[in-house]
Short mmCIF file of C-alpha atoms and ligand atoms in Angstrom, two decimals:
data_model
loop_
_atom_site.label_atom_id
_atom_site.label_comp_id
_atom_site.label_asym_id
_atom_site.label_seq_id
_atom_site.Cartn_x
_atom_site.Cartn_y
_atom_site.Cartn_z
CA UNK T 19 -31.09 152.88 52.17
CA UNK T 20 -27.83 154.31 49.92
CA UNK T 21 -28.16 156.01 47.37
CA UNK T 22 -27.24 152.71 44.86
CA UNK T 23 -29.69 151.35 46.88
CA UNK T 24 -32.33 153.38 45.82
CA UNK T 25 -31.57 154.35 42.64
CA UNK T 26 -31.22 150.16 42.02
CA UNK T 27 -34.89 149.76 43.41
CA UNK T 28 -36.41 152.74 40.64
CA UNK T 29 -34.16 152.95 37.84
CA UNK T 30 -35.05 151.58 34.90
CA UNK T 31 -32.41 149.02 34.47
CA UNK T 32 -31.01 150.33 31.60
CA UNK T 33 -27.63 151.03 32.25
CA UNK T 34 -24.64 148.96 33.74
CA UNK T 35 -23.60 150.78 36.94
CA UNK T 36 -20.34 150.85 39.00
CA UNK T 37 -21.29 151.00 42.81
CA UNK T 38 -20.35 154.38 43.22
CA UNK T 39 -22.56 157.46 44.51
CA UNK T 40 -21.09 160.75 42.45
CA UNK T 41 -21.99 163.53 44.31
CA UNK T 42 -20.12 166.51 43.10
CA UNK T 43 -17.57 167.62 40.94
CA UNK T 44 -14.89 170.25 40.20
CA UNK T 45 -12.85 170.98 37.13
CA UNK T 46 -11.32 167.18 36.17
CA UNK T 47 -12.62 166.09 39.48
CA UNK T 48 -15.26 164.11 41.13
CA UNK T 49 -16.67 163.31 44.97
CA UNK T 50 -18.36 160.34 45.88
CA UNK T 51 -20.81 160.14 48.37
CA UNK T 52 -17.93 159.11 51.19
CA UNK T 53 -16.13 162.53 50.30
CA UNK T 54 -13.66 160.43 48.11
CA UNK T 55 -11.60 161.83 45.76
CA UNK T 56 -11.71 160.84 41.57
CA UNK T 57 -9.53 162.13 38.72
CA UNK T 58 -12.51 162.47 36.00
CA UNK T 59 -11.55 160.80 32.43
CA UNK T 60 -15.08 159.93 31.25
CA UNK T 61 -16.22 163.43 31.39
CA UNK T 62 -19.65 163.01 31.32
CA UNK T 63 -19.02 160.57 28.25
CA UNK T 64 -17.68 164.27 26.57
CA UNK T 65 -20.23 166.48 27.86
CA UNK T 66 -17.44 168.20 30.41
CA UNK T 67 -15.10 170.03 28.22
CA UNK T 68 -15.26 172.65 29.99
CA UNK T 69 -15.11 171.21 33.44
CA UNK T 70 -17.51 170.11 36.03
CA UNK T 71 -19.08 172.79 38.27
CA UNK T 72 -18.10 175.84 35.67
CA UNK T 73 -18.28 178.91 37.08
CA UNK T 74 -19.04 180.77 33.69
CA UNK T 75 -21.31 178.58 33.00
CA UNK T 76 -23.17 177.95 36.39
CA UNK T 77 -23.23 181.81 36.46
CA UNK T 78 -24.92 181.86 33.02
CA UNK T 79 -27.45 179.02 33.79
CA UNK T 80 -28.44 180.81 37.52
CA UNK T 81 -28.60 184.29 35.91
CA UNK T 82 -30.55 182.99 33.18
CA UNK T 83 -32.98 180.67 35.40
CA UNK T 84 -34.05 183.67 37.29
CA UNK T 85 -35.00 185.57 33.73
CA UNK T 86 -36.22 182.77 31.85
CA UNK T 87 -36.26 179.26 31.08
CA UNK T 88 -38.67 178.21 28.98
CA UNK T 89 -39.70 180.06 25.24
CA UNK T 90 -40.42 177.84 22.72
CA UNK T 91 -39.14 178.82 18.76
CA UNK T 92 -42.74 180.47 17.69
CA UNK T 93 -40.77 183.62 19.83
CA UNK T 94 -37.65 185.44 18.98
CA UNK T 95 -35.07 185.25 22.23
CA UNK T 96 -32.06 187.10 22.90
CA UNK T 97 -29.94 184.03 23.86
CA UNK T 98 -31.20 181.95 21.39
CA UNK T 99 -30.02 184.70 18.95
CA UNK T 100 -26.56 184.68 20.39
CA UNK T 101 -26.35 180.79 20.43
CA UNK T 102 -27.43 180.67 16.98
CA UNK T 103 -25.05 183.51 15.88
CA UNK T 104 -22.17 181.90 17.86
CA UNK T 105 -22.56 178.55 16.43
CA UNK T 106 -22.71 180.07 12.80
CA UNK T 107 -19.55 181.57 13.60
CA UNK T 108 -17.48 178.80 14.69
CA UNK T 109 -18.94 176.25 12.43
CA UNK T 110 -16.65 174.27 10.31
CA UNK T 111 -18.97 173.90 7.45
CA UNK T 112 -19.96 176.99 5.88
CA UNK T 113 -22.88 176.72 7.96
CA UNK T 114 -25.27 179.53 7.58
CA UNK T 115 -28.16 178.27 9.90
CA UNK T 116 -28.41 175.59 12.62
CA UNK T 117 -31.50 173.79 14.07
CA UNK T 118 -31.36 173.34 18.22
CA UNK T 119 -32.43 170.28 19.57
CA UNK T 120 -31.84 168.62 23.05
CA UNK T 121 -29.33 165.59 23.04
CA UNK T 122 -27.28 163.94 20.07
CA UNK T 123 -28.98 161.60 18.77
CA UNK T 124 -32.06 164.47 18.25
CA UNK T 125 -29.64 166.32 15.94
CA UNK T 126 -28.99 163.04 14.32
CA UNK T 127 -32.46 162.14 13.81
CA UNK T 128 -32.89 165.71 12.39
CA UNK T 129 -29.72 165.59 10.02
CA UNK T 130 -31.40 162.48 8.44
CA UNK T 131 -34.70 164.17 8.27
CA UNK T 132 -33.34 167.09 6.50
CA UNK T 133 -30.93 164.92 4.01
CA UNK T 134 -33.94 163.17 2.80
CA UNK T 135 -36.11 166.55 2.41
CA UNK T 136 -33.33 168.18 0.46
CA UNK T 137 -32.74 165.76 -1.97
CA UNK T 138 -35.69 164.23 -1.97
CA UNK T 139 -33.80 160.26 -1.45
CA UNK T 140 -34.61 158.14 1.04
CA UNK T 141 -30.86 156.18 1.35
CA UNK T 142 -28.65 156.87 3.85
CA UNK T 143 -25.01 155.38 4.25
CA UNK T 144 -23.29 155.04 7.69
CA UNK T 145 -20.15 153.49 8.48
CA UNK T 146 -19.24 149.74 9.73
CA UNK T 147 -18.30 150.37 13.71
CA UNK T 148 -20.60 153.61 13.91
CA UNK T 149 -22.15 155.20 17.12
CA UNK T 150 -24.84 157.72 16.16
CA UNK T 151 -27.53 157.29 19.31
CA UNK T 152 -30.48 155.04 20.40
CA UNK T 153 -33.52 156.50 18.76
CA UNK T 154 -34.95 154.82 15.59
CA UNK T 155 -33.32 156.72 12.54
CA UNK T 156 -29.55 157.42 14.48
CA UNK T 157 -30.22 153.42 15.84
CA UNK T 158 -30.79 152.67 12.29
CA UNK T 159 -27.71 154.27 11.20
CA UNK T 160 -25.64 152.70 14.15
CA UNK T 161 -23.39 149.70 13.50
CA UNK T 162 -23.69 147.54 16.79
CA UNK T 163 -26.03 144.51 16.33
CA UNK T 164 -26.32 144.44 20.47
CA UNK T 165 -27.82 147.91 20.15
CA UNK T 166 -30.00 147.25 16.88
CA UNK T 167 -31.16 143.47 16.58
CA UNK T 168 -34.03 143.72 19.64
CA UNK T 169 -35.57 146.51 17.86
CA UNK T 170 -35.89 144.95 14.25
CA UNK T 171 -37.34 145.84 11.92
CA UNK T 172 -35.59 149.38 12.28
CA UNK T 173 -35.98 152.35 9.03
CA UNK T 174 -35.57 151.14 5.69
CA UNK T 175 -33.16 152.02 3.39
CA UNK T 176 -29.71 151.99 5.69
CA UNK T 177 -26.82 150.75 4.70
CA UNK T 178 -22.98 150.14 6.02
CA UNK T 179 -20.13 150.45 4.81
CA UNK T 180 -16.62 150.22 6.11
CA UNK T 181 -14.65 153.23 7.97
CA UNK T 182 -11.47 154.33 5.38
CA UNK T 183 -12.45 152.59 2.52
CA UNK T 184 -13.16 154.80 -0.52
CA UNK T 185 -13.79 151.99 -3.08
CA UNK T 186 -16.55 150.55 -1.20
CA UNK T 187 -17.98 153.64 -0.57
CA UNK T 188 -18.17 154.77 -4.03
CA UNK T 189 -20.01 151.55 -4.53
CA UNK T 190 -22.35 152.05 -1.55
CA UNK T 191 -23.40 155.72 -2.39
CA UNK T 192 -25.65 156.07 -5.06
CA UNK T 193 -27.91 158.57 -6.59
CA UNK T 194 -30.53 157.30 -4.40
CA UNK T 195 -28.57 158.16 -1.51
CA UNK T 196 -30.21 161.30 0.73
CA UNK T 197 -27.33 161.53 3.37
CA UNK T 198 -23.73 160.18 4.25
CA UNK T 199 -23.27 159.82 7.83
CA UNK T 200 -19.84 159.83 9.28
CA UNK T 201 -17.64 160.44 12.36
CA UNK T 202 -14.57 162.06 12.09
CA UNK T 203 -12.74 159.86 15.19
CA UNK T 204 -14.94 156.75 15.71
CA UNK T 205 -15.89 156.94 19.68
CA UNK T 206 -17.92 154.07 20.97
CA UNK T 207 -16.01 152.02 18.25
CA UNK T 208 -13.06 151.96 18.93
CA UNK T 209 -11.92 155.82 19.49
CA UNK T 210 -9.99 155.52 15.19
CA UNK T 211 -9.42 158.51 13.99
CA UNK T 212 -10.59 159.09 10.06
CA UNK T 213 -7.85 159.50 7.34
CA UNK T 214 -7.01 162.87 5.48
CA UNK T 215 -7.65 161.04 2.38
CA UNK T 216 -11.03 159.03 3.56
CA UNK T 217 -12.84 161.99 4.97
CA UNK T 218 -12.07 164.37 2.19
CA UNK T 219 -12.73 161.22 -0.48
CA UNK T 220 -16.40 160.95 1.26
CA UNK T 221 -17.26 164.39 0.98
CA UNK T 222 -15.75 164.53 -2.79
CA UNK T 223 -18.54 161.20 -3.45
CA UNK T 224 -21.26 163.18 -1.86
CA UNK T 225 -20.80 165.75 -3.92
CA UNK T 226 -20.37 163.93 -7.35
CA UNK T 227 -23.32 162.12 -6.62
CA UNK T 228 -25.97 164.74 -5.03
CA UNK T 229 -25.83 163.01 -1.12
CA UNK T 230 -25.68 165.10 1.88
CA UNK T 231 -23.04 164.75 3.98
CA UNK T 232 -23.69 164.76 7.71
CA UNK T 233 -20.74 164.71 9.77
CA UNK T 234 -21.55 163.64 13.59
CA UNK T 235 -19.16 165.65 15.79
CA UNK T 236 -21.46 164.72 18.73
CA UNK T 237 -18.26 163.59 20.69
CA UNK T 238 -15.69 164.81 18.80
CA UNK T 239 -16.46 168.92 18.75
CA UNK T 240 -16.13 172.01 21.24
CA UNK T 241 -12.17 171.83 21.82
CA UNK T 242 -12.13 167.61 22.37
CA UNK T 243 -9.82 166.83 19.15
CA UNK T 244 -7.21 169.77 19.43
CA UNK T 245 -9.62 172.02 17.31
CA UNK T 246 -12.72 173.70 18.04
CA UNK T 247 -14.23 170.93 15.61
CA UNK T 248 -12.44 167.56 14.35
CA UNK T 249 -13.45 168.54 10.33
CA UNK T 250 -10.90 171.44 10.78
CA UNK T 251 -8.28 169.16 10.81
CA UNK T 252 -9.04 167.98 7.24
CA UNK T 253 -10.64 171.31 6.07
CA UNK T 254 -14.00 169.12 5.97
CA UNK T 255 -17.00 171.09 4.63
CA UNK T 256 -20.02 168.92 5.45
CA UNK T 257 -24.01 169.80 4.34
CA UNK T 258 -24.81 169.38 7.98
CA UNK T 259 -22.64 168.61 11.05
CA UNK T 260 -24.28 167.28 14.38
CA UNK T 261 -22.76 168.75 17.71
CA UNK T 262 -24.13 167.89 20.98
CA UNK T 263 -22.47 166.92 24.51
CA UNK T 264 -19.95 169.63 25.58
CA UNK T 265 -22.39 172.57 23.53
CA UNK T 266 -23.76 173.94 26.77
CA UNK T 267 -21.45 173.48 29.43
CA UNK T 268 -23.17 170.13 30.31
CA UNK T 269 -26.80 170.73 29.87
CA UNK T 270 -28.58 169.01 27.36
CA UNK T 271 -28.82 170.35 24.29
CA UNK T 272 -27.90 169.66 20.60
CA UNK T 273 -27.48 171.32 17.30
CA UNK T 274 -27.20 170.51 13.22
CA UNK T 275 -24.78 173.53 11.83
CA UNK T 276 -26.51 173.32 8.25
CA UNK T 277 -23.96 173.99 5.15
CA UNK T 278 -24.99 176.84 2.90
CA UNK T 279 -25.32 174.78 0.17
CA UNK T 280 -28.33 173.26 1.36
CA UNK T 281 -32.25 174.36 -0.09
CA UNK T 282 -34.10 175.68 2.22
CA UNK T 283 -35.90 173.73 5.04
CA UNK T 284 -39.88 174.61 5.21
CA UNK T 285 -41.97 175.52 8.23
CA UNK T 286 -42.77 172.80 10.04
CA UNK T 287 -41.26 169.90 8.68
CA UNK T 288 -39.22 169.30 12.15
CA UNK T 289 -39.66 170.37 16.00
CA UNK T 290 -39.01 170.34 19.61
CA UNK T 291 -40.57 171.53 22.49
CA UNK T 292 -37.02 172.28 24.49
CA UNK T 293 -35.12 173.00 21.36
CA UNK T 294 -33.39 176.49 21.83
CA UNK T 295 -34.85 176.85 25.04
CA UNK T 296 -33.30 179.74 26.61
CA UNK T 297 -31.33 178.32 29.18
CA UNK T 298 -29.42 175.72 27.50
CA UNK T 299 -28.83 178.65 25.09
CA UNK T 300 -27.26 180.96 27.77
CA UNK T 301 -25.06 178.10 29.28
CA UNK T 302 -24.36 177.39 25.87
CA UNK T 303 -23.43 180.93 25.01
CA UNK T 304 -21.10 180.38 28.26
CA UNK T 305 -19.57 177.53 27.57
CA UNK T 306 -18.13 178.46 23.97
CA UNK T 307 -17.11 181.58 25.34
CA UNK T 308 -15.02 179.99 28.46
CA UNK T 309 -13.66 177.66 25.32
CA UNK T 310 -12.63 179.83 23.18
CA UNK T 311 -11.33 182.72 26.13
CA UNK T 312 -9.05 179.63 27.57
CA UNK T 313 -8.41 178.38 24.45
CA UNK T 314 -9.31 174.65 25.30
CA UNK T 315 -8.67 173.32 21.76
CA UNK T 316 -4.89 174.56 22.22
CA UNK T 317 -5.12 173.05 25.58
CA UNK T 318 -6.42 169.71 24.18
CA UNK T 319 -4.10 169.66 21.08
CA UNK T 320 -0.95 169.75 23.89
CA UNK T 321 -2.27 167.60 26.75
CA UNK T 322 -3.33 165.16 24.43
CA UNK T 323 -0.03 164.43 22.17
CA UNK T 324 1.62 164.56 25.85
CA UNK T 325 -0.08 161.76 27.24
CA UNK T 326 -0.28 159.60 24.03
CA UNK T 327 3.07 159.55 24.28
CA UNK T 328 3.38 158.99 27.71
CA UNK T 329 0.84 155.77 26.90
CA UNK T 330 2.70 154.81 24.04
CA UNK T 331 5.83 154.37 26.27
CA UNK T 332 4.23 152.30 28.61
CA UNK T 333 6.12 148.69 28.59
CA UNK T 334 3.38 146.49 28.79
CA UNK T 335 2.72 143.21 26.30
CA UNK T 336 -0.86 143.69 27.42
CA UNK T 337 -1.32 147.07 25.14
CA UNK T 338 -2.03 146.48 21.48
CA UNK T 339 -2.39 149.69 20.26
CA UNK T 340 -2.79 153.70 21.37
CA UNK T 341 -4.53 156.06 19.39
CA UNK T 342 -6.59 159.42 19.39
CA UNK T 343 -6.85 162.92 18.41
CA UNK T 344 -6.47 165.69 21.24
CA UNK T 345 -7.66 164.61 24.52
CA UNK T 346 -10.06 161.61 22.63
CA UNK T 347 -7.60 158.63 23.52
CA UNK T 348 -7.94 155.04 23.09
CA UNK T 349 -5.92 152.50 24.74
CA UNK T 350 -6.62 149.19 22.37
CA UNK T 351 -5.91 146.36 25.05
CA UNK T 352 -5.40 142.55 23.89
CA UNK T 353 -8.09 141.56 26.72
CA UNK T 354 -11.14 142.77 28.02
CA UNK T 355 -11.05 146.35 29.43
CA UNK T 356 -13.78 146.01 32.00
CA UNK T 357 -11.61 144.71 34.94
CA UNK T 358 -8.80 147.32 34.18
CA UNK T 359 -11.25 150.01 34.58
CA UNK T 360 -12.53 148.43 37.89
CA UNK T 361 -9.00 148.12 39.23
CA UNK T 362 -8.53 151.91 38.15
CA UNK T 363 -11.45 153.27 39.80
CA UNK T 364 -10.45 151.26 43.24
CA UNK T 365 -7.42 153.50 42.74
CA UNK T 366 -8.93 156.91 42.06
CA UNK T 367 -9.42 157.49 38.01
CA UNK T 368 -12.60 156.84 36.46
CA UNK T 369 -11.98 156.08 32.43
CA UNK T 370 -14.30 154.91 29.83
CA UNK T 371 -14.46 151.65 27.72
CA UNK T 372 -15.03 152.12 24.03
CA UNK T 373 -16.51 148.25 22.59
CA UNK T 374 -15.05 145.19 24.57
CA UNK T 375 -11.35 145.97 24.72
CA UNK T 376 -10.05 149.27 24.19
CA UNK T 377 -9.52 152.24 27.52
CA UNK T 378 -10.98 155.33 26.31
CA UNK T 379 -9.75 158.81 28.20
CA UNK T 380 -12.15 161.51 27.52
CA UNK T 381 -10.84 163.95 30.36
CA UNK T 382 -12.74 167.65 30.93
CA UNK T 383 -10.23 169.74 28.73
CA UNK T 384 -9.29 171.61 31.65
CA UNK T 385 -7.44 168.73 33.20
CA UNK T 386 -4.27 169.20 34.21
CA UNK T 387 -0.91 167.83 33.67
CA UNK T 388 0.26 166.21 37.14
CA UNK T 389 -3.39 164.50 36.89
CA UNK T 390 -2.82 163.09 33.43
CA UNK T 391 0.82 161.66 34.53
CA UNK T 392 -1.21 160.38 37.83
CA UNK T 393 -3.82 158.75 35.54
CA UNK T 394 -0.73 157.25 33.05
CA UNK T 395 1.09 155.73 35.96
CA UNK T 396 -2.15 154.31 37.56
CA UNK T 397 -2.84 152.49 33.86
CA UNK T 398 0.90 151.57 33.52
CA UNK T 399 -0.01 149.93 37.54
CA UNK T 400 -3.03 148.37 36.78
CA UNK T 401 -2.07 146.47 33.44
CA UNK T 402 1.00 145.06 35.28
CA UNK T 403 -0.61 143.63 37.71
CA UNK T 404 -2.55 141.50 35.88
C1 PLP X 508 -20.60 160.09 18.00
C2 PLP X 508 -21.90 160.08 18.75
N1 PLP X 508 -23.03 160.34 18.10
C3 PLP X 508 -24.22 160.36 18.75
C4 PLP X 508 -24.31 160.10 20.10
C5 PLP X 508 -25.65 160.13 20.78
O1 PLP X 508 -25.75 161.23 21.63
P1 PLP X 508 -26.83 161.26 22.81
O2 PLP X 508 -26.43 160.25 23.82
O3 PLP X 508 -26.76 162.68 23.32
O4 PLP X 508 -28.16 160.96 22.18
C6 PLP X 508 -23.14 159.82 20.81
C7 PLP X 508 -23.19 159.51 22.26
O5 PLP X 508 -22.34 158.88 22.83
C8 PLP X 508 -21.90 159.82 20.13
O6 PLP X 508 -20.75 159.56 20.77
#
């Protein structure tokens, strides 16, 4: 049998697959299982800043693996430590502690847990068009009906309320509002970047009215937006900020960076078996440090105004709109995307779709040029074609 063969027969049927066998990958680029060639623009959804098959970081994990893998957080750990440290320091927040969890919508679930314990409210407010994860609190704070209505009723006391629009959010955000929840660039809705005046407006609410504010930077942090986090472009202080994705070099792991202006969290009112475990700390410890010595923010910030404009030259009646931040680009199409993205993995680029209609590019950071002009000219191709 092939491997889509098998992996049809026992996989849980959860995901839409393309019938394609990855099998290996280097910097921007992946293998298949026939030994053919793929520039990489879905980057592990953002989970591959820093490049598939990372030497710094596959050093780190197998030096690590042969030390020690598994310590759970009733021990101290010397990678932990530097993880924790490291994260402190490049926090955007005024973070002076950060809980480590396993995935992004963990840190989610923990953000909300932690809003409601420090302020003692059970509200939280998340945006119309919102992506936050698939477990019950970050579901419950995720705008997509398709992803919410089977699983009715969800947690009580959510609410929307629409991306860039201060009025109504003074309106939704009360003093029985625990937490705020917010993305700096929507991702899975749309890839919009937040305004200046929005983002900063939000946080001003929050703090007028005694809410948390919980920035997700789950897809937008580690070097993705031009900066090492998306709130430095705005100077945005949040109570807690949720990273995930490209944290450890592609392992799972995830993280709340927790403001300093938050009361202290107790003993035991949140977990996890995995969280901090030593490895994902030491890949983690290697991946910021391969970001920050190669400065992939810089590298992000330049790639990424090149090929918007490159994108935003392209001729085509077919393109509505281009957008981004960095190397987070959206190509907002008049029709659906799906058959575009078929047509441009027949000719070598794999690319993303963010809702029904828009082309999402969320290349490793350490792409480079020539395959960003290949990966412009194969779009420009595909959507004149049609
Ligand atoms: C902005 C944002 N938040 C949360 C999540 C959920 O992360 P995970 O899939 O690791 O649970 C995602 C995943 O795509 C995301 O893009």
């Amino acid at each position: 049998m092939t491997i889509p063969e098998i992996e049809s027969k026992y996989t849980s049927g959860l995901y839409v697959k393309r019938p394609l066998a990855i099998v290996r990958g280097s910097g921007a680029h992946l293998w298949d299982d026939t030994g053919k060639e793929y520039i990489d623009c879905v980057g592990g959804q953002g989970a591959a800043n820093v490049g598939h098959a990372n030497l710094a970081v596959a050093e780190a994990i197998a030096e690590q693996a042969r030390t020690l893998i598994s310590l759970t957080e009733i021990f101290y750990n010397d990678q932990r430590a530097a993880m924790e440290e490291k994260l402190v320091t490049i926090s955007p927040n005024h973070a002076n502690r950060v809980f480590l969890c396993n995935s992004g919508a963990e840190a989610i679930e923990a953000a909300i847990k932690f809003s409601r314990f420090a302020t003692g409210r059970t509200g939280i407010v998340a945006m119309m068009r919102s992506f936050h994860g698939r477990t019950m609190g970050a579901l419950s704070a995720t705008w997509n009906p398709k992803y919410r209505e089977p699983f009715m009723p969800l947690v009580p006391d959510f609410s929307f309320t629409p991306y860039e629009n201060l009025d109504k959010a003074r309106e939704a955000i009360t003093d029985k509002t625990a937490g705020v929840l917010v993305e700096v660039v929507q991702g899975e809705g749309g890839v919009h970047p937040g305004s200046r005046e929005f983002l900063l407006g939000l946080q001003q609410i929050c703090r007028e009215r005694g809410a948390m504010l919980i920035v997700d930077e789950i897809q937008t942090g580690f070097g993705r937006t031009g900066k090492m986090f998306a709130s430095e472009h705005y100077g945005l202080d949040a109570d807690f900020v949720a990273v995930a994705k490209s944290i450890a070099g592609g392992l799972p792991m995830g993280a709340v960076l927790i403001g300093e202006r938050v009361k202290k969290l107790e003993p035991m009112i949140h977990g996890s078996t995995f969280g901090g475990n030593p490895l994902a700390c030491a890949a983690g410890v290697a991946a910021i440090g391969f970001i920050e010595k190669e400065n992939l923010a810089g590298r992000a910030a330049e790639l990424g105004a090149y090929m918007m404009g490159r994108l935003q030259r392209i001729e085509s009646p077919m393109i509505r709109e281009v957008r981004g931040l960095g190397l987070m680009i959206g190509v907002e199409l008049k029709q659906k995307v799906t058959p575009y993205l078929m047509a441009l993995m027949e000719r070598g680029v794999l690319a993303l779709p963010a809702g029904l209609n828009v082309l999402r590019l969320l290349p490793p950071l350490v792409i480079e040029k020539s395959d960003l002009d290949v990966v412009a000219e194969q779009i420009e191709q595909v959507l004149q074609e049609e």
